[in-house]
Short mmCIF file of C-alpha atoms in Angstrom, two decimals:
data_model
loop_
_atom_site.label_atom_id
_atom_site.label_comp_id
_atom_site.label_asym_id
_atom_site.label_seq_id
_atom_site.Cartn_x
_atom_site.Cartn_y
_atom_site.Cartn_z
CA UNK A 8 -0.42 -0.52 -0.29
CA UNK A 9 1.60 3.64 -0.82
CA UNK A 10 1.56 5.57 2.68
CA UNK A 11 2.44 8.82 0.74
CA UNK A 12 -1.63 8.71 -0.62
CA UNK A 13 -4.21 10.97 1.09
CA UNK A 14 -5.86 9.28 4.19
CA UNK A 15 -9.05 8.83 2.42
CA UNK A 16 -7.36 7.13 -0.64
CA UNK A 17 -5.61 4.83 2.16
CA UNK A 18 -8.79 3.53 3.74
CA UNK A 19 -10.50 3.15 0.38
CA UNK A 20 -7.25 0.50 -0.44
CA UNK A 21 -7.70 -0.99 2.95
CA UNK A 22 -11.68 -0.84 2.70
CA UNK A 23 -11.14 -3.13 -0.69
CA UNK A 24 -8.22 -5.55 0.11
CA UNK A 25 -10.32 -6.61 3.39
CA UNK A 26 -13.16 -7.20 0.88
CA UNK A 27 -11.49 -9.28 -2.16
CA UNK A 28 -9.81 -11.20 0.99
CA UNK A 29 -13.53 -11.94 2.65
CA UNK A 30 -15.30 -12.23 -0.86
CA UNK A 31 -12.20 -14.72 -1.86
CA UNK A 32 -12.86 -17.02 1.77
CA UNK A 33 -16.89 -17.06 0.72
CA UNK A 34 -15.72 -18.19 -2.51
CA UNK A 35 -13.46 -20.25 -1.95
CA UNK A 36 -14.61 -22.16 2.09
CA UNK A 37 -17.53 -24.56 -0.36
CA UNK A 38 -14.92 -26.27 -2.35
CA UNK A 39 -12.86 -26.52 0.96
CA UNK A 40 -15.44 -28.27 2.73
CA UNK A 41 -16.26 -30.29 0.03
CA UNK A 42 -12.41 -31.80 0.34
CA UNK A 43 -12.37 -31.88 3.64
CA UNK A 44 -15.33 -33.59 4.65
CA UNK A 45 -14.68 -36.15 1.49
CA UNK A 46 -11.21 -37.46 3.40
CA UNK A 47 -12.77 -37.54 7.09
CA UNK A 48 -13.81 -40.08 8.81
CA UNK A 49 -17.15 -41.03 7.84
CA UNK A 50 -18.25 -41.25 11.69
CA UNK A 51 -16.74 -38.48 13.08
CA UNK A 52 -18.08 -36.15 10.20
CA UNK A 53 -21.63 -36.71 10.87
CA UNK A 54 -21.15 -35.75 14.06
CA UNK A 55 -19.78 -32.57 13.31
CA UNK A 56 -22.08 -29.62 12.84
CA UNK A 57 -21.48 -26.60 11.83
CA UNK A 58 -17.64 -24.55 9.91
CA UNK A 59 -15.81 -27.57 9.23
CA UNK A 60 -12.33 -25.90 9.12
CA UNK A 61 -10.04 -29.29 8.99
CA UNK A 62 -10.71 -32.62 8.32
CA UNK A 63 -12.17 -34.68 11.02
CA UNK A 64 -9.72 -37.41 11.02
CA UNK A 65 -8.37 -39.08 7.47
CA UNK A 66 -9.02 -41.91 5.39
CA UNK A 67 -10.19 -42.06 1.79
CA UNK A 68 -12.46 -45.01 2.30
CA UNK A 69 -14.53 -43.00 0.24
CA UNK A 70 -12.61 -42.35 -2.64
CA UNK A 71 -11.83 -46.19 -2.62
CA UNK A 72 -15.69 -46.82 -2.97
CA UNK A 73 -16.08 -44.51 -5.50
CA UNK A 74 -14.04 -46.03 -7.88
CA UNK A 75 -14.76 -49.59 -7.01
CA UNK A 76 -18.87 -48.24 -8.20
CA UNK A 77 -18.60 -49.56 -12.14
CA UNK A 78 -21.33 -46.59 -13.07
CA UNK A 79 -18.47 -44.19 -11.69
CA UNK A 80 -16.02 -45.67 -13.69
CA UNK A 81 -17.85 -46.30 -17.21
CA UNK A 82 -19.42 -43.17 -16.88
CA UNK A 83 -16.49 -41.13 -16.20
CA UNK A 84 -15.06 -42.85 -19.36
CA UNK A 85 -18.18 -41.54 -21.39
CA UNK A 86 -17.73 -38.29 -20.17
CA UNK A 87 -14.51 -38.45 -21.25
CA UNK A 88 -15.33 -39.57 -24.82
CA UNK A 89 -17.83 -37.01 -24.81
CA UNK A 90 -16.07 -33.67 -23.94
CA UNK A 91 -13.04 -34.64 -26.43
CA UNK A 92 -15.40 -36.24 -29.14
CA UNK A 93 -17.75 -33.17 -28.45
CA UNK A 94 -15.10 -30.66 -28.22
CA UNK A 95 -13.52 -31.33 -30.89
CA UNK A 96 -16.50 -31.25 -33.25
CA UNK A 97 -17.45 -28.14 -31.46
CA UNK A 98 -14.47 -26.05 -32.36
CA UNK A 99 -14.30 -27.75 -36.47
CA UNK A 100 -17.81 -26.51 -36.76
CA UNK A 101 -17.05 -23.18 -35.17
CA UNK A 102 -14.25 -22.94 -36.76
CA UNK A 103 -15.42 -23.13 -40.13
CA UNK A 104 -18.84 -20.93 -39.71
CA UNK A 105 -16.71 -18.36 -38.32
CA UNK A 106 -14.42 -18.60 -40.99
CA UNK A 107 -16.83 -18.36 -43.58
CA UNK A 108 -18.88 -15.42 -41.58
CA UNK A 109 -15.90 -13.51 -41.08
CA UNK A 110 -15.37 -13.04 -44.92
CA UNK A 111 -15.72 -9.08 -46.13
CA UNK A 112 -17.12 -10.70 -49.46
CA UNK A 113 -19.34 -13.54 -48.48
CA UNK A 114 -23.28 -13.70 -50.39
CA UNK A 115 -25.66 -12.69 -47.75
CA UNK A 116 -23.35 -12.93 -45.32
CA UNK A 117 -24.92 -9.83 -42.89
CA UNK A 118 -28.49 -12.10 -43.36
CA UNK A 119 -27.00 -15.47 -42.13
CA UNK A 120 -26.08 -14.11 -39.09
CA UNK A 121 -29.01 -12.28 -38.08
CA UNK A 122 -30.32 -15.63 -38.31
CA UNK A 123 -28.43 -17.63 -36.60
CA UNK A 124 -28.31 -14.66 -33.73
CA UNK A 125 -32.20 -14.97 -33.33
CA UNK A 126 -31.68 -18.64 -32.46
CA UNK A 127 -30.70 -17.81 -29.56
CA UNK A 128 -33.88 -15.88 -28.16
CA UNK A 129 -36.18 -18.18 -30.09
CA UNK A 130 -36.15 -22.17 -29.70
CA UNK A 131 -38.49 -24.85 -31.06
CA UNK A 132 -39.19 -26.27 -27.37
CA UNK A 133 -38.50 -29.33 -25.74
CA UNK A 134 -40.86 -31.95 -27.33
CA UNK A 135 -40.28 -31.02 -31.06
CA UNK A 136 -36.67 -31.56 -29.92
CA UNK A 137 -37.43 -34.79 -28.61
CA UNK A 138 -39.23 -36.13 -31.46
CA UNK A 139 -36.58 -35.05 -34.08
CA UNK A 140 -34.40 -36.98 -32.27
CA UNK A 141 -36.58 -39.68 -32.06
CA UNK A 142 -36.99 -39.14 -36.24
CA UNK A 143 -33.07 -39.17 -36.90
CA UNK A 144 -32.70 -42.81 -34.93
CA UNK A 145 -30.19 -41.17 -31.94
CA UNK A 146 -32.24 -42.01 -28.99
CA UNK A 147 -30.48 -43.88 -26.64
CA UNK A 148 -27.20 -43.19 -28.68
CA UNK A 149 -23.71 -41.79 -27.63
CA UNK A 150 -24.67 -38.91 -30.94
CA UNK A 151 -27.56 -37.86 -28.48
CA UNK A 152 -24.90 -35.83 -26.77
CA UNK A 153 -23.04 -34.40 -29.39
CA UNK A 154 -24.36 -33.55 -33.05
CA UNK A 155 -27.44 -32.07 -31.28
CA UNK A 156 -24.43 -29.43 -29.92
CA UNK A 157 -21.87 -29.40 -32.83
CA UNK A 158 -21.97 -25.39 -32.53
CA UNK A 159 -23.19 -22.64 -30.29
CA UNK A 160 -24.11 -18.84 -31.10
CA UNK A 161 -22.26 -17.50 -28.61
CA UNK A 162 -19.11 -18.76 -28.83
CA UNK A 163 -19.32 -18.26 -33.14
CA UNK A 164 -19.74 -15.17 -32.57
CA UNK A 165 -16.74 -14.90 -30.29
CA UNK A 166 -14.58 -16.89 -32.94
CA UNK A 167 -15.85 -15.08 -36.10
CA UNK A 168 -15.13 -11.51 -33.87
CA UNK A 169 -11.97 -12.85 -33.66
CA UNK A 170 -10.85 -13.97 -37.30
CA UNK A 171 -12.42 -10.44 -38.35
CA UNK A 172 -9.79 -8.69 -36.27
CA UNK A 173 -7.11 -10.50 -38.25
CA UNK A 174 -5.32 -7.82 -41.17
CA UNK A 175 -6.67 -8.87 -45.24
CA UNK A 176 -4.07 -8.43 -45.94
CA UNK A 177 -2.28 -11.90 -45.28
CA UNK A 178 -5.51 -13.46 -46.43
CA UNK A 179 -4.84 -11.39 -49.49
CA UNK A 180 -0.89 -12.66 -49.39
CA UNK A 181 -1.55 -15.87 -48.77
CA UNK A 182 -4.11 -16.21 -52.11
CA UNK A 183 -1.41 -14.79 -54.32
CA UNK A 184 0.66 -17.74 -53.57
CA UNK A 185 -1.63 -20.20 -54.56
CA UNK A 186 -3.45 -21.13 -51.32
CA UNK A 187 -7.18 -21.81 -51.08
CA UNK A 188 -9.55 -21.46 -48.37
CA UNK A 189 -9.04 -24.22 -46.42
CA UNK A 190 -5.26 -23.86 -46.51
CA UNK A 191 -5.58 -19.44 -45.48
CA UNK A 192 -7.88 -21.06 -42.69
CA UNK A 193 -5.82 -23.49 -41.13
CA UNK A 194 -2.54 -22.16 -42.03
CA UNK A 195 -2.83 -18.84 -41.60
CA UNK A 196 -6.05 -17.88 -39.41
CA UNK A 197 -5.94 -20.34 -36.86
CA UNK A 198 -1.99 -19.57 -35.98
CA UNK A 199 -2.84 -16.74 -35.24
CA UNK A 200 -6.11 -17.18 -33.22
CA UNK A 201 -4.43 -19.84 -30.95
CA UNK A 202 -5.96 -17.29 -27.75
CA UNK A 203 -9.75 -17.50 -29.05
CA UNK A 204 -9.30 -21.28 -29.64
CA UNK A 205 -8.18 -22.05 -26.22
CA UNK A 206 -10.86 -20.31 -24.70
CA UNK A 207 -12.92 -21.89 -27.46
CA UNK A 208 -11.65 -25.39 -25.72
CA UNK A 209 -11.94 -23.69 -22.07
CA UNK A 210 -15.91 -22.95 -22.92
CA UNK A 211 -16.66 -26.08 -24.40
CA UNK A 212 -14.81 -28.90 -22.15
CA UNK A 213 -16.90 -27.65 -19.44
CA UNK A 214 -20.45 -27.65 -21.18
CA UNK A 215 -19.52 -31.10 -22.10
CA UNK A 216 -18.51 -32.47 -18.95
CA UNK A 217 -21.27 -30.63 -16.99
CA UNK A 218 -23.78 -31.58 -19.24
CA UNK A 219 -26.54 -33.98 -18.42
CA UNK A 220 -30.24 -33.29 -18.98
CA UNK A 221 -29.26 -33.92 -22.75
CA UNK A 222 -28.85 -37.24 -21.08
CA UNK A 223 -31.74 -37.90 -18.80
CA UNK A 224 -33.42 -36.82 -22.05
CA UNK A 225 -32.06 -38.95 -24.32
CA UNK A 226 -30.46 -41.47 -22.63
CA UNK A 227 -32.12 -44.75 -21.14
CA UNK A 228 -29.30 -47.72 -21.20
CA UNK A 229 -26.89 -46.92 -17.94
CA UNK A 230 -23.93 -47.76 -19.85
CA UNK A 231 -24.26 -44.41 -21.89
CA UNK A 232 -24.19 -42.28 -19.21
CA UNK A 233 -22.12 -39.61 -18.79
CA UNK A 234 -20.51 -38.50 -14.97
CA UNK A 235 -22.87 -35.73 -14.10
CA UNK A 236 -26.13 -37.96 -14.70
CA UNK A 237 -24.73 -40.14 -11.81
CA UNK A 238 -23.57 -37.38 -9.38
CA UNK A 239 -27.30 -36.24 -9.88
CA UNK A 240 -28.61 -39.84 -8.81
CA UNK A 241 -26.19 -39.66 -5.47
CA UNK A 242 -26.90 -36.55 -4.17
CA UNK A 243 -30.51 -35.46 -5.23
CA UNK A 244 -31.97 -38.89 -5.25
CA UNK A 245 -29.86 -40.62 -2.54
CA UNK A 246 -28.46 -43.58 -4.20
CA UNK A 247 -25.26 -45.19 -2.40
CA UNK A 248 -26.06 -48.12 -2.35
CA UNK A 249 -24.44 -49.88 -5.47
CA UNK A 250 -20.95 -48.32 -3.53
CA UNK A 251 -21.29 -49.39 0.01
CA UNK A 252 -21.64 -53.29 -0.44
CA UNK A 253 -20.26 -54.81 2.78
CA UNK A 254 -20.83 -51.80 4.82
CA UNK A 255 -22.22 -52.85 8.04
CA UNK A 256 -26.12 -51.56 8.77
CA UNK A 257 -24.83 -48.86 11.23
CA UNK A 258 -22.11 -47.78 8.86
CA UNK A 259 -24.63 -47.28 5.95
CA UNK A 260 -25.31 -43.55 6.50
CA UNK A 261 -21.88 -42.09 7.96
CA UNK A 262 -20.55 -43.56 4.67
CA UNK A 263 -23.63 -41.93 2.57
CA UNK A 264 -22.48 -38.95 3.39
CA UNK A 265 -18.85 -38.56 2.51
CA UNK A 266 -19.41 -40.98 -0.45
CA UNK A 267 -21.19 -37.63 -1.83
CA UNK A 268 -19.04 -35.31 -0.98
CA UNK A 269 -15.60 -37.89 -2.69
CA UNK A 270 -17.68 -38.19 -6.04
CA UNK A 271 -18.06 -34.68 -6.39
CA UNK A 272 -14.29 -33.96 -5.60
CA UNK A 273 -13.32 -37.05 -8.13
CA UNK A 274 -16.44 -34.91 -10.60
CA UNK A 275 -15.07 -31.23 -9.99
CA UNK A 276 -11.05 -31.96 -10.40
CA UNK A 277 -10.04 -32.45 -13.85
CA UNK A 278 -12.03 -29.31 -14.60
CA UNK A 279 -9.94 -27.30 -11.96
CA UNK A 280 -7.23 -28.99 -12.63
CA UNK A 281 -7.47 -28.02 -16.43
CA UNK A 282 -8.11 -24.41 -16.13
CA UNK A 283 -4.03 -22.83 -15.20
CA UNK A 284 -3.47 -23.60 -18.27
CA UNK A 285 -5.61 -21.95 -20.05
CA UNK A 286 -6.54 -19.27 -18.13
CA UNK A 287 -3.93 -17.17 -19.57
CA UNK A 288 -5.42 -16.71 -23.26
CA UNK A 289 -8.75 -16.30 -21.25
CA UNK A 290 -9.05 -12.68 -21.34
CA UNK A 291 -7.16 -12.45 -24.41
CA UNK A 292 -9.28 -15.03 -26.21
CA UNK A 293 -13.01 -13.68 -24.82
CA UNK A 294 -11.88 -9.63 -25.85
CA UNK A 295 -9.67 -9.91 -29.12
CA UNK A 296 -11.98 -8.17 -31.55
CA UNK A 297 -14.37 -6.13 -28.96
CA UNK A 298 -12.28 -2.78 -29.03
CA UNK A 299 -11.88 -0.97 -32.24
CA UNK A 300 -8.75 1.11 -32.79
#
């Protein structure tokens, strides 16, 4: 803190520091609570009331039971498939659409963009979507969670704006050298747009990782369920029986509580580990093209 500032400015800075510290604690504490609860002794944890500032004992039994559950392992593999395949398809479709709509000489480009933007405000509804999926034969299929969401309008707008910010002279010089549109996209536009590509990976990846409602609607085969749908069963429907084989009747309730928190940690940590690697691109990628010089 700069002590050469007037007293009023120092008090304002100090108030901001305390406010941001308090905001950080309030934001971080739910995660810390879940972490401490997941590694606590089950019997000691259920007897605890109030704020949890440290684990009640230490035990990884809940994590062991989570990974012994075949539903968790299968759903984890399914979620990884949905994230990798879905995000790859999202990036391909979004990049192709953004490139075509960002060209200055494309026919009816503005009209097409307006029609695409309208899809953000008007939706066909849940029942028409279900009927469409039924007629396409996608029900109870992995592709039911991938193909209908191959591109989102908001991410298309972000990537299109980023592509428009690239100087047209680069495209013109590439065309003089004989490059076609696909070569320009892959060798000129994409390498210069890596920050926004990283942001799209984060947006689409987190979206696929957390998506459960579409699976609830379109999937009946439990072998295709994503992790979040299994997590919903555990948290909302209190379905932890499959993870507690061999646990005595008196110990089932305490163990069930810590299993819930362990499952939340298992479902959350991969995204938390991914974010720091993409964070440096995050603000830059979103802000590209937002400010005109």
